Each structure stands twice: as structure tokens, then as C-alpha cells.
Amino acid sequence: MKYLSTRDKTLRLSAAEAIKMGLSRDGGLFTPESFPTLTEGEVRDLCAKDYQARSAYIMGKYLDDFTAEELAAFAAFGYSAEKFDHPAVAPLRQVGGSTYCLELWHGPTSAFKDMALQMLPQLLSASLKKTGEEKTACILVATSGDTGKAAMEGFADVPQTKIMVFYPKDGVSEIQKLQMVTQEGENVGVCSVVGNFDDAQSGVKRIFSDEGIREELAGRGYFLSSANSINWGRILPQVVYYVSAYCDLMNAGAVSYGDEVNFCVPTGNFGNILACYYAKKMGIPVGKLICASNCNDVLTDFIRTGVYDRNRPFHTTMSPSMDILISSNLERMLFELSGGDDAMVRSYMEQLKAAGRYEITPAMKEQLQQLFYGGFCGEEDTKATIAALYADHYLIDTHTAVAAKVLEDYRRETGDERVAVFASTASPYKFCDSVLSAIGETPVADSVERIGQLQAVTGVAAPRRLAALKGKKPRFDAVTEKDKMEDVVLRFLK
Ligand SMILES: *Cc1c(COP(=O)(O)O)cnc(C)c1O
């Protein structure tokens, strides 16, 4: 199967090439030329398999340049019991009548990014071999917290790769910082940047587009690559858990094959919910795709009006991983809605760049609204939802609360009472501060102590690796000015 650029369909690459390159040279995102389907018989077979086997099978449908043995080995390693603290990997939990929660945070860094970042490094490393690449890939990441740690954890000691993470010095939580500076692995590097997330991100982009640095690094045997969610190798592993959730609902007797299930996803870059759409496209009976935002509600407006407009205030919220005004993966959805019209996608993206705004055609809007419902949840409602679910004996994080609330709004507004699943994207222990406040506790001063506090108050066990942060020695303490990030990279890749 070939992969096309959303901005130029004549570009056709193998899966290995698409994963190695990440982003197409024309700025477009790689998308499969066609979508494989899963028959009823295949879905029934998958019901009898464990998560690792489901993953290898579904990924195999898209990655025909990888062998079944390779994919099975990647899944066994990436989703092993050593890395995931739940045997189901992505367990489904019933939270009331026809409502379920898909827990995606049982991996090594307690955020859903692990689901993809335990797989991408292995896919990338194998892709280098398949394409005859002799250089080492150096992954550069600017992170506002979750991605950097999950990427390092995935890339640690993966052959023919190195990874360097930049985070804003005062822009991540104490826990997130500790998670990063204690990262193990011979091929990892971490450095804080004096500035905010945008400064770190701009620095990384500047390095990527610096021909001089690229040449210098090529001479030293390196090329730069990215691990962010535009890489196909990050989207594909996410399709798996939607198929898997449907199988688990069948196994639990909650649905019979063919019954449609609604999915509500807390959304930032549009990667997670796009994966759910792809599962629907493969034939999984998905009903409504419910797109949940926090008060950065650019996607809610887009789904309701057909106008995407990033010219609006940026809000810092208690669900920071969704504080985004440009959802990069939406480009793949535009490609779908336009029937694969690359010129149209190119034009929308040019308008977005130039004016921060574009409007899709009435036909595209109609299709969009048939597939999606958009809603948002403010800060007070986020807290109230955490409190309400906790009273019901379920402790969730701030991002998950946004999804739970928007699902509730959707049901009230539409009367659609079909079985519904909301995605849980982070452990509540990653956001102890907000979660403690939401359930009426005053967080103690020390952020690592808050893990113990939340555990003592709720009786819910903290993820083992977060609990183990207490007293762990930092390995990295480098700090750089934002205009000196180049030097850090050049020193790292000596
Ligand atoms: C990244 C992230 C999201 C947003 O996911 P997208 O794929 O970017 O839409 C939501 N919740 C958490 C906890 C995240 O880390």
C-alpha cells in the first residue's frame, strides 16, 4: 500500500518511507491511498485475541512492507507487562448503564501518548533498515510536558536513533520535569529552554529548516526527524484501540456486531479522534464521533460552522495538552472530506497560514456534521465533572473530564442514548493539583508529595513509575537560552 501527501497526491511512498520522513517535503501529511476493511469474521476473530495480537493484525493491514513476525515482535515489546500496568493494555471500564471509559494511560508515562510512542520508535528503526538508510535518526522534540517524556521512553536505547528533548524551563509541571530529567537510556538528551513553549518549538523548527546544520550533521552521520503526531507511525497504533474497544464491548455483551457505538475524544491536535474516524472507515460500527475541547474551542466552532478561525485568545487551562489553536491532523480530515482534493487542502492550509482562517464548502460541512459533533467544557465544569465521577467511585484526570462532560451534553442535546465510550487520556496522578482541588482537598506544597496525598485521600493506587519518582536523582540539568539551542544539538551529536 502506498501513502500520499495530502498536498500532492502524485507523491506516493511506501509505509517505511512515509514513517521515516514523518512530514512530506511539500508540508503535507502522509495518508494511505486506500483504507483496508475489517469483515465481521475478522472482527470476531480479533475478539478472541489479546491486545498485542489485535495490534499486529490491524497494523499489518496498512504496513505491507513489514512482516507479520516483525509487527508481532513490536507489539509484544511495546505493550509488554513490564511497560503497561494492565494486562488488557487499553482496558474498557463501565461507568454507568451504557457508558464506558477507554483507559489509554496504563503505559510507562501514564499518558495516552504511550500507546503510539511505544510503537513509533520500533517502526522508525525498522524503516531505516528497509529503506537502506545508514545514518542515525536524531529525533528533536519541543514539549509542553507529555510528548517529550513519552517520546524518550519510547526511543530510549532504540538502535540507530537518538532523541533530544527541549522543554520550557518554567512551563511544565514539577512532575513532568522530574519525569524527563530522570529519563534513562544512552541515546537520550534533555535540556530546558529559558522561555515558553513557543520559544522551544520555534527553536526546534529553526533547527529543522537550517540547511547548514543539516549538512554538518549529515557529515557526522545523522539526519533530523520528528516524533510528533503528524507522523503516520503515530496515528496507526491509535486506530488499534478503537477496534479493540469495539471487540471488548462485544465480549462484554454490551453490543452485538453491527450495533453502532459513539466515541467521545478529548481533542487537541486531532490525532486521537482522527484514528477513531479511520476505525469507522475500516468498517467498525462507530456512530457519532464526538470531539471534546476545553475553552480553546476552535474545533467546536469549526464543526458547528464550517469556519476554522485561529484568531482568538489562547487560554491556559487545567487540561494543558488540549491548549491548542492549530490542530495539525485536521489536515488529514480535510483531505477525506474533500474526496482527496489535494489542491483544495493546499489552499485551505495556505489560507490558514496567511490569515489564520478558512471556510470549507457547504458539501464538506454537511459531511463533517454528519460524522462529528463538537462541544467544549470550561474550567468549572471540568472540576465539577471530576467531583461527580469521583462521588461515583471513579477518579479521572482533567482531560478525561472534558470528554465525560461533552458526552453528557451531547446526550442531553440529541437524546442519542446509544452505547458510548469516552477516551481517558491521562492518569489522574499526572494532574494531582487540579484533581485534588476538584475533589475538595487542598494540595500540599510539594508536588511529588501530592501523589501520596491523592493516593491517601482516594485509596486509588498511583501508577508505579510516578510513585517511584520520589527521591529519584536527576540525570540532566542543562539549561539553554532560546537562541543557543543549535549549540546544544551540535554538542549532543558530536
Ligand atoms: C495529547 C493529549 C491529548 C490530545 O490528543 P490529540 O491527539 O492531540 O487530539 C489529550 N489528552 C492528553 C492527556 C494528551 O496528552
Short mmCIF file of N, CA, C and O in Angstrom, two decimals, residues 53-161:
data_model
loop_
_atom_site.label_atom_id
_atom_site.label_comp_id
_atom_site.label_asym_id
_atom_site.label_seq_id
_atom_site.Cartn_x
_atom_site.Cartn_y
_atom_site.Cartn_z
N ALA A 53 -1.94 -8.98 19.86
CA ALA A 53 -2.26 -9.66 18.60
C ALA A 53 -3.20 -8.80 17.75
O ALA A 53 -3.09 -8.76 16.52
N ARG A 54 -4.12 -8.12 18.40
CA ARG A 54 -5.02 -7.21 17.66
C ARG A 54 -4.18 -6.13 16.99
O ARG A 54 -4.39 -5.79 15.82
N SER A 55 -3.21 -5.59 17.73
CA SER A 55 -2.36 -4.53 17.20
C SER A 55 -1.59 -5.01 15.97
O SER A 55 -1.58 -4.35 14.93
N ALA A 56 -0.95 -6.16 16.08
CA ALA A 56 -0.13 -6.66 14.97
C ALA A 56 -1.02 -6.91 13.74
O ALA A 56 -0.64 -6.58 12.61
N TYR A 57 -2.21 -7.44 13.96
CA TYR A 57 -3.10 -7.77 12.84
C TYR A 57 -3.56 -6.49 12.11
O TYR A 57 -3.51 -6.40 10.89
N ILE A 58 -4.02 -5.52 12.88
CA ILE A 58 -4.57 -4.31 12.27
C ILE A 58 -3.46 -3.49 11.59
O ILE A 58 -3.62 -3.01 10.47
N MET A 59 -2.31 -3.39 12.25
CA MET A 59 -1.22 -2.63 11.63
C MET A 59 -0.74 -3.32 10.35
O MET A 59 -0.36 -2.65 9.39
N GLY A 60 -0.80 -4.64 10.35
CA GLY A 60 -0.37 -5.40 9.17
C GLY A 60 -1.19 -5.05 7.93
O GLY A 60 -0.70 -5.13 6.80
N LYS A 61 -2.43 -4.64 8.14
CA LYS A 61 -3.29 -4.29 7.00
C LYS A 61 -2.81 -3.03 6.29
O LYS A 61 -3.16 -2.76 5.16
N TYR A 62 -2.06 -2.20 7.03
CA TYR A 62 -1.58 -0.94 6.46
C TYR A 62 -0.10 -0.97 6.08
O TYR A 62 0.35 -0.17 5.29
N LEU A 63 0.65 -1.85 6.73
CA LEU A 63 2.11 -1.83 6.59
C LEU A 63 2.56 -3.07 5.84
O LEU A 63 3.12 -3.98 6.43
N ASP A 64 2.31 -3.09 4.52
CA ASP A 64 2.61 -4.33 3.82
C ASP A 64 4.10 -4.51 3.55
O ASP A 64 4.52 -5.55 3.07
N ASP A 65 4.90 -3.50 3.89
CA ASP A 65 6.34 -3.72 3.78
C ASP A 65 6.96 -4.20 5.10
O ASP A 65 8.17 -4.30 5.23
N PHE A 66 6.12 -4.50 6.08
CA PHE A 66 6.59 -5.11 7.32
C PHE A 66 6.01 -6.52 7.40
O PHE A 66 4.88 -6.75 6.98
N THR A 67 6.77 -7.46 7.97
CA THR A 67 6.24 -8.82 8.08
C THR A 67 5.39 -8.97 9.34
O THR A 67 5.51 -8.18 10.28
N ALA A 68 4.53 -10.00 9.32
CA ALA A 68 3.68 -10.27 10.48
C ALA A 68 4.53 -10.54 11.72
O ALA A 68 4.20 -10.12 12.83
N GLU A 69 5.68 -11.21 11.51
CA GLU A 69 6.56 -11.53 12.64
C GLU A 69 7.13 -10.26 13.25
O GLU A 69 7.19 -10.11 14.47
N GLU A 70 7.55 -9.33 12.37
CA GLU A 70 8.08 -8.06 12.86
C GLU A 70 7.05 -7.34 13.72
O GLU A 70 7.32 -6.91 14.84
N LEU A 71 5.83 -7.21 13.17
CA LEU A 71 4.80 -6.44 13.87
C LEU A 71 4.42 -7.11 15.19
O LEU A 71 4.18 -6.43 16.19
N ALA A 72 4.39 -8.44 15.19
CA ALA A 72 4.07 -9.16 16.44
C ALA A 72 5.16 -8.89 17.47
O ALA A 72 4.86 -8.68 18.66
N ALA A 73 6.40 -8.85 17.03
CA ALA A 73 7.50 -8.60 17.97
C ALA A 73 7.43 -7.17 18.51
O ALA A 73 7.64 -6.94 19.71
N PHE A 74 7.11 -6.21 17.64
CA PHE A 74 6.98 -4.82 18.11
C PHE A 74 5.88 -4.70 19.17
O PHE A 74 6.03 -4.02 20.18
N ALA A 75 4.75 -5.34 18.90
CA ALA A 75 3.62 -5.24 19.83
C ALA A 75 3.95 -5.92 21.16
O ALA A 75 3.64 -5.40 22.23
N ALA A 76 4.63 -7.06 21.07
CA ALA A 76 4.98 -7.79 22.29
C ALA A 76 5.92 -6.95 23.15
O ALA A 76 5.79 -6.89 24.37
N PHE A 77 6.85 -6.26 22.49
CA PHE A 77 7.83 -5.44 23.23
C PHE A 77 7.18 -4.15 23.73
O PHE A 77 7.26 -3.80 24.91
N GLY A 78 6.49 -3.43 22.83
CA GLY A 78 5.94 -2.12 23.18
C GLY A 78 4.83 -2.18 24.22
O GLY A 78 4.69 -1.29 25.04
N TYR A 79 4.03 -3.23 24.16
CA TYR A 79 2.88 -3.35 25.08
C TYR A 79 3.09 -4.48 26.09
O TYR A 79 2.15 -5.15 26.49
N SER A 80 4.36 -4.67 26.49
CA SER A 80 4.66 -5.75 27.43
C SER A 80 4.17 -5.44 28.84
O SER A 80 3.88 -4.28 29.17
N ALA A 81 4.11 -6.47 29.66
CA ALA A 81 3.66 -6.30 31.05
C ALA A 81 4.63 -5.43 31.83
O ALA A 81 4.26 -4.80 32.81
N GLU A 82 5.88 -5.37 31.37
CA GLU A 82 6.85 -4.55 32.07
C GLU A 82 6.53 -3.07 31.85
O GLU A 82 6.80 -2.22 32.69
N LYS A 83 5.95 -2.76 30.68
CA LYS A 83 5.68 -1.36 30.36
C LYS A 83 4.27 -0.93 30.69
O LYS A 83 4.03 0.22 31.02
N PHE A 84 3.31 -1.83 30.56
CA PHE A 84 1.91 -1.48 30.81
C PHE A 84 1.43 -2.17 32.08
O PHE A 84 1.63 -3.37 32.25
N ASP A 85 0.81 -1.41 32.95
CA ASP A 85 0.45 -1.97 34.25
C ASP A 85 -0.95 -2.59 34.25
O ASP A 85 -1.54 -2.81 35.30
N HIS A 86 -1.51 -2.85 33.06
CA HIS A 86 -2.80 -3.53 32.97
C HIS A 86 -2.71 -4.59 31.88
O HIS A 86 -2.26 -4.29 30.77
N PRO A 87 -3.14 -5.83 32.18
CA PRO A 87 -2.98 -6.89 31.18
C PRO A 87 -3.76 -6.63 29.89
O PRO A 87 -3.38 -7.11 28.83
N ALA A 88 -4.84 -5.84 29.97
CA ALA A 88 -5.61 -5.55 28.76
C ALA A 88 -4.98 -4.41 27.95
O ALA A 88 -5.46 -4.09 26.87
N VAL A 89 -3.91 -3.79 28.44
CA VAL A 89 -3.21 -2.67 27.82
C VAL A 89 -4.09 -1.42 27.76
O VAL A 89 -3.74 -0.38 28.33
N ALA A 90 -5.21 -1.49 27.04
CA ALA A 90 -6.15 -0.36 26.95
C ALA A 90 -7.52 -0.86 27.41
O ALA A 90 -8.40 -1.13 26.59
N PRO A 91 -7.70 -1.01 28.72
CA PRO A 91 -8.94 -1.61 29.24
C PRO A 91 -10.15 -0.68 29.10
O PRO A 91 -10.02 0.54 29.11
N LEU A 92 -11.30 -1.30 28.98
CA LEU A 92 -12.57 -0.59 28.89
C LEU A 92 -13.26 -0.75 30.24
O LEU A 92 -13.37 -1.84 30.76
N ARG A 93 -13.70 0.36 30.79
CA ARG A 93 -14.33 0.29 32.11
C ARG A 93 -15.74 0.85 32.03
O ARG A 93 -15.97 1.93 31.50
N GLN A 94 -16.69 0.08 32.55
CA GLN A 94 -18.08 0.55 32.53
C GLN A 94 -18.26 1.59 33.63
O GLN A 94 -17.88 1.36 34.77
N VAL A 95 -18.82 2.76 33.28
CA VAL A 95 -19.01 3.78 34.31
C VAL A 95 -20.49 4.10 34.53
O VAL A 95 -20.82 5.11 35.13
N GLY A 96 -21.35 3.27 34.03
CA GLY A 96 -22.77 3.52 34.21
C GLY A 96 -23.48 2.93 33.03
O GLY A 96 -22.84 2.77 31.99
N GLY A 97 -24.74 2.57 33.14
CA GLY A 97 -25.54 1.93 32.11
C GLY A 97 -24.85 1.65 30.80
O GLY A 97 -24.18 0.63 30.61
N SER A 98 -24.98 2.58 29.85
CA SER A 98 -24.44 2.34 28.52
C SER A 98 -23.21 3.19 28.26
O SER A 98 -22.85 3.45 27.13
N THR A 99 -22.55 3.64 29.32
CA THR A 99 -21.38 4.49 29.18
C THR A 99 -20.11 3.76 29.62
O THR A 99 -20.08 3.15 30.70
N TYR A 100 -19.10 3.84 28.79
CA TYR A 100 -17.83 3.17 29.09
C TYR A 100 -16.68 4.16 28.95
O TYR A 100 -16.79 5.15 28.22
N CYS A 101 -15.59 3.85 29.65
CA CYS A 101 -14.40 4.69 29.55
C CYS A 101 -13.25 3.82 29.04
O CYS A 101 -13.01 2.73 29.57
N LEU A 102 -12.57 4.30 28.02
CA LEU A 102 -11.43 3.58 27.44
C LEU A 102 -10.16 4.17 28.04
O LEU A 102 -9.76 5.29 27.72
N GLU A 103 -9.52 3.41 28.92
CA GLU A 103 -8.35 3.92 29.65
C GLU A 103 -7.07 3.72 28.83
O GLU A 103 -6.62 2.59 28.63
N LEU A 104 -6.51 4.84 28.39
CA LEU A 104 -5.36 4.78 27.48
C LEU A 104 -4.05 5.18 28.15
O LEU A 104 -3.08 5.47 27.48
N TRP A 105 -4.04 5.17 29.49
CA TRP A 105 -2.87 5.73 30.18
C TRP A 105 -2.16 4.70 31.05
O TRP A 105 -1.48 5.08 32.00
N HIS A 106 -2.28 3.43 30.71
CA HIS A 106 -1.61 2.43 31.55
C HIS A 106 -0.15 2.19 31.17
O HIS A 106 0.50 1.30 31.70
N GLY A 107 0.38 2.99 30.23
CA GLY A 107 1.75 2.81 29.78
C GLY A 107 2.77 3.47 30.71
O GLY A 107 2.42 4.02 31.75
N PRO A 108 4.03 3.44 30.29
CA PRO A 108 5.14 3.86 31.15
C PRO A 108 5.12 5.32 31.60
O PRO A 108 5.71 5.64 32.62
N THR A 109 4.48 6.23 30.86
CA THR A 109 4.50 7.63 31.30
C THR A 109 3.11 8.11 31.74
O THR A 109 2.90 9.29 31.97
N SER A 110 2.15 7.19 31.82
CA SER A 110 0.81 7.49 32.34
C SER A 110 0.01 8.48 31.50
O SER A 110 -0.89 9.14 32.00
N ALA A 111 0.35 8.62 30.22
CA ALA A 111 -0.46 9.43 29.31
C ALA A 111 -0.71 8.62 28.03
O ALA A 111 0.05 7.71 27.71
N PHE A 112 -1.75 8.98 27.29
CA PHE A 112 -2.12 8.14 26.15
C PHE A 112 -1.09 8.18 25.02
O PHE A 112 -1.09 7.31 24.16
N LYS A 113 -0.19 9.17 25.06
CA LYS A 113 0.85 9.24 24.04
C LYS A 113 1.67 7.94 23.99
O LYS A 113 2.24 7.61 22.95
N ASP A 114 1.73 7.25 25.10
CA ASP A 114 2.47 5.97 25.14
C ASP A 114 1.92 4.95 24.14
O ASP A 114 2.69 4.15 23.61
N MET A 115 0.63 4.97 23.92
CA MET A 115 0.02 3.97 23.02
C MET A 115 0.70 4.01 21.65
O MET A 115 0.92 2.98 21.03
N ALA A 116 1.01 5.23 21.19
CA ALA A 116 1.66 5.36 19.89
C ALA A 116 3.18 5.40 20.01
O ALA A 116 3.89 4.87 19.17
N LEU A 117 3.67 6.03 21.08
CA LEU A 117 5.12 6.22 21.17
C LEU A 117 5.87 4.99 21.68
O LEU A 117 7.09 4.96 21.72
N GLN A 118 5.14 3.95 22.04
CA GLN A 118 5.80 2.67 22.29
C GLN A 118 5.97 1.92 20.96
O GLN A 118 6.70 0.95 20.88
N MET A 119 5.26 2.36 19.94
CA MET A 119 5.30 1.68 18.64
C MET A 119 6.14 2.45 17.61
O MET A 119 6.96 1.85 16.91
N LEU A 120 5.96 3.76 17.54
CA LEU A 120 6.66 4.55 16.51
C LEU A 120 8.18 4.31 16.46
O LEU A 120 8.73 4.11 15.38
N PRO A 121 8.88 4.32 17.60
CA PRO A 121 10.34 4.14 17.52
C PRO A 121 10.73 2.81 16.87
O PRO A 121 11.69 2.76 16.09
N GLN A 122 9.98 1.77 17.15
CA GLN A 122 10.29 0.47 16.56
C GLN A 122 10.00 0.49 15.06
O GLN A 122 10.76 -0.06 14.26
N LEU A 123 8.88 1.13 14.69
CA LEU A 123 8.55 1.24 13.27
C LEU A 123 9.62 2.06 12.54
O LEU A 123 10.05 1.72 11.44
N LEU A 124 10.06 3.14 13.20
CA LEU A 124 11.05 4.01 12.56
C LEU A 124 12.38 3.29 12.41
O LEU A 124 13.01 3.31 11.35
N SER A 125 12.81 2.63 13.46
CA SER A 125 14.08 1.93 13.42
C SER A 125 14.08 0.88 12.30
O SER A 125 15.03 0.78 11.52
N ALA A 126 12.98 0.14 12.19
CA ALA A 126 12.88 -0.86 11.12
C ALA A 126 12.80 -0.19 9.75
O ALA A 126 13.33 -0.71 8.76
N SER A 127 12.14 0.97 9.69
CA SER A 127 12.01 1.68 8.41
C SER A 127 13.38 2.12 7.89
O SER A 127 13.61 2.16 6.69
N LEU A 128 14.27 2.48 8.81
CA LEU A 128 15.62 2.89 8.39
C LEU A 128 16.30 1.72 7.68
O LEU A 128 16.92 1.88 6.63
N LYS A 129 16.17 0.53 8.25
CA LYS A 129 16.78 -0.65 7.63
C LYS A 129 16.14 -0.92 6.27
O LYS A 129 16.83 -1.17 5.29
N LYS A 130 14.82 -0.87 6.24
CA LYS A 130 14.10 -1.22 5.00
C LYS A 130 14.42 -0.26 3.86
O LYS A 130 14.36 -0.63 2.70
N THR A 131 14.71 0.99 4.19
CA THR A 131 14.98 1.96 3.13
C THR A 131 16.48 2.11 2.89
O THR A 131 16.91 2.99 2.14
N GLY A 132 17.27 1.28 3.54
CA GLY A 132 18.72 1.31 3.32
C GLY A 132 19.39 2.54 3.91
O GLY A 132 20.49 2.92 3.51
N GLU A 133 18.74 3.18 4.87
CA GLU A 133 19.30 4.39 5.48
C GLU A 133 20.46 4.00 6.40
O GLU A 133 20.30 3.15 7.26
N GLU A 134 21.59 4.66 6.20
CA GLU A 134 22.74 4.32 7.05
C GLU A 134 22.96 5.31 8.17
O GLU A 134 23.61 5.01 9.16
N LYS A 135 22.37 6.49 8.01
CA LYS A 135 22.56 7.50 9.06
C LYS A 135 21.68 7.17 10.27
O LYS A 135 20.72 6.42 10.19
N THR A 136 22.06 7.79 11.38
CA THR A 136 21.27 7.67 12.60
C THR A 136 20.22 8.78 12.62
O THR A 136 20.52 9.93 12.30
N ALA A 137 18.98 8.42 12.98
CA ALA A 137 17.92 9.42 13.06
C ALA A 137 18.03 10.12 14.41
O ALA A 137 18.09 9.47 15.45
N CYS A 138 18.06 11.45 14.38
CA CYS A 138 18.01 12.18 15.65
C CYS A 138 16.66 12.87 15.76
O CYS A 138 16.31 13.73 14.95
N ILE A 139 15.90 12.45 16.75
CA ILE A 139 14.57 12.99 16.96
C ILE A 139 14.69 14.25 17.81
O ILE A 139 15.25 14.20 18.91
N LEU A 140 14.18 15.35 17.29
CA LEU A 140 14.15 16.59 18.09
C LEU A 140 12.71 16.84 18.52
O LEU A 140 11.79 16.80 17.70
N VAL A 141 12.52 17.10 19.80
CA VAL A 141 11.18 17.32 20.31
C VAL A 141 11.14 18.60 21.15
O VAL A 141 12.01 18.80 22.00
N ALA A 142 10.15 19.44 20.87
CA ALA A 142 9.84 20.52 21.81
C ALA A 142 8.56 20.08 22.50
O ALA A 142 7.63 19.63 21.83
N THR A 143 8.54 20.15 23.81
CA THR A 143 7.39 19.58 24.51
C THR A 143 6.82 20.54 25.55
O THR A 143 7.55 21.31 26.16
N SER A 144 5.50 20.46 25.72
CA SER A 144 4.89 21.20 26.82
C SER A 144 4.66 20.24 27.98
O SER A 144 3.99 20.57 28.94
N GLY A 145 5.21 19.02 27.88
CA GLY A 145 5.13 18.12 29.03
C GLY A 145 5.00 16.65 28.68
O GLY A 145 5.93 15.88 28.87
N ASP A 146 3.88 16.25 28.13
CA ASP A 146 3.60 14.82 27.96
C ASP A 146 4.38 14.17 26.82
O ASP A 146 4.90 13.06 26.96
N THR A 147 4.45 14.84 25.67
CA THR A 147 5.05 14.22 24.50
C THR A 147 6.54 13.91 24.70
O THR A 147 7.01 12.85 24.33
N GLY A 148 7.25 14.85 25.30
CA GLY A 148 8.70 14.69 25.46
C GLY A 148 9.03 13.44 26.25
O GLY A 148 9.88 12.63 25.84
N LYS A 149 8.36 13.26 27.37
CA LYS A 149 8.64 12.10 28.20
C LYS A 149 8.25 10.80 27.48
O LYS A 149 9.01 9.83 27.46
N ALA A 150 7.07 10.80 26.88
CA ALA A 150 6.61 9.58 26.21
C ALA A 150 7.53 9.23 25.03
O ALA A 150 7.83 8.06 24.79
N ALA A 151 8.02 10.27 24.33
CA ALA A 151 8.91 10.02 23.19
C ALA A 151 10.24 9.44 23.68
O ALA A 151 10.75 8.48 23.11
N MET A 152 10.79 10.01 24.74
CA MET A 152 12.07 9.49 25.26
C MET A 152 11.93 8.06 25.74
O MET A 152 12.79 7.22 25.52
N GLU A 153 10.84 7.79 26.41
CA GLU A 153 10.60 6.45 26.95
C GLU A 153 10.52 5.45 25.79
O GLU A 153 11.01 4.33 25.87
N GLY A 154 9.91 5.88 24.69
CA GLY A 154 9.79 5.00 23.53
C GLY A 154 11.11 4.84 22.78
O GLY A 154 11.42 3.76 22.29
N PHE A 155 11.89 5.92 22.68
CA PHE A 155 13.12 5.87 21.87
C PHE A 155 14.34 5.41 22.67
O PHE A 155 15.39 5.14 22.08
N ALA A 156 14.22 5.35 24.00
CA ALA A 156 15.39 5.01 24.81
C ALA A 156 16.02 3.71 24.31
O ALA A 156 15.36 2.67 24.24
N ASP A 157 17.31 3.81 23.93
CA ASP A 157 18.10 2.66 23.50
C ASP A 157 17.57 1.93 22.27
O ASP A 157 17.92 0.76 22.05
N VAL A 158 16.75 2.60 21.47
CA VAL A 158 16.34 2.01 20.19
C VAL A 158 17.48 2.21 19.18
O VAL A 158 17.97 3.33 19.04
N PRO A 159 17.93 1.12 18.52
CA PRO A 159 19.08 1.20 17.62
C PRO A 159 18.92 2.26 16.53
O PRO A 159 17.81 2.49 16.05
N GLN A 160 20.02 2.89 16.18
CA GLN A 160 20.10 3.86 15.08
C GLN A 160 19.24 5.09 15.31
O GLN A 160 18.82 5.75 14.37
N THR A 161 18.93 5.38 16.57
CA THR A 161 18.19 6.61 16.88
C THR A 161 18.82 7.32 18.08
O THR A 161 19.46 6.69 18.93
#
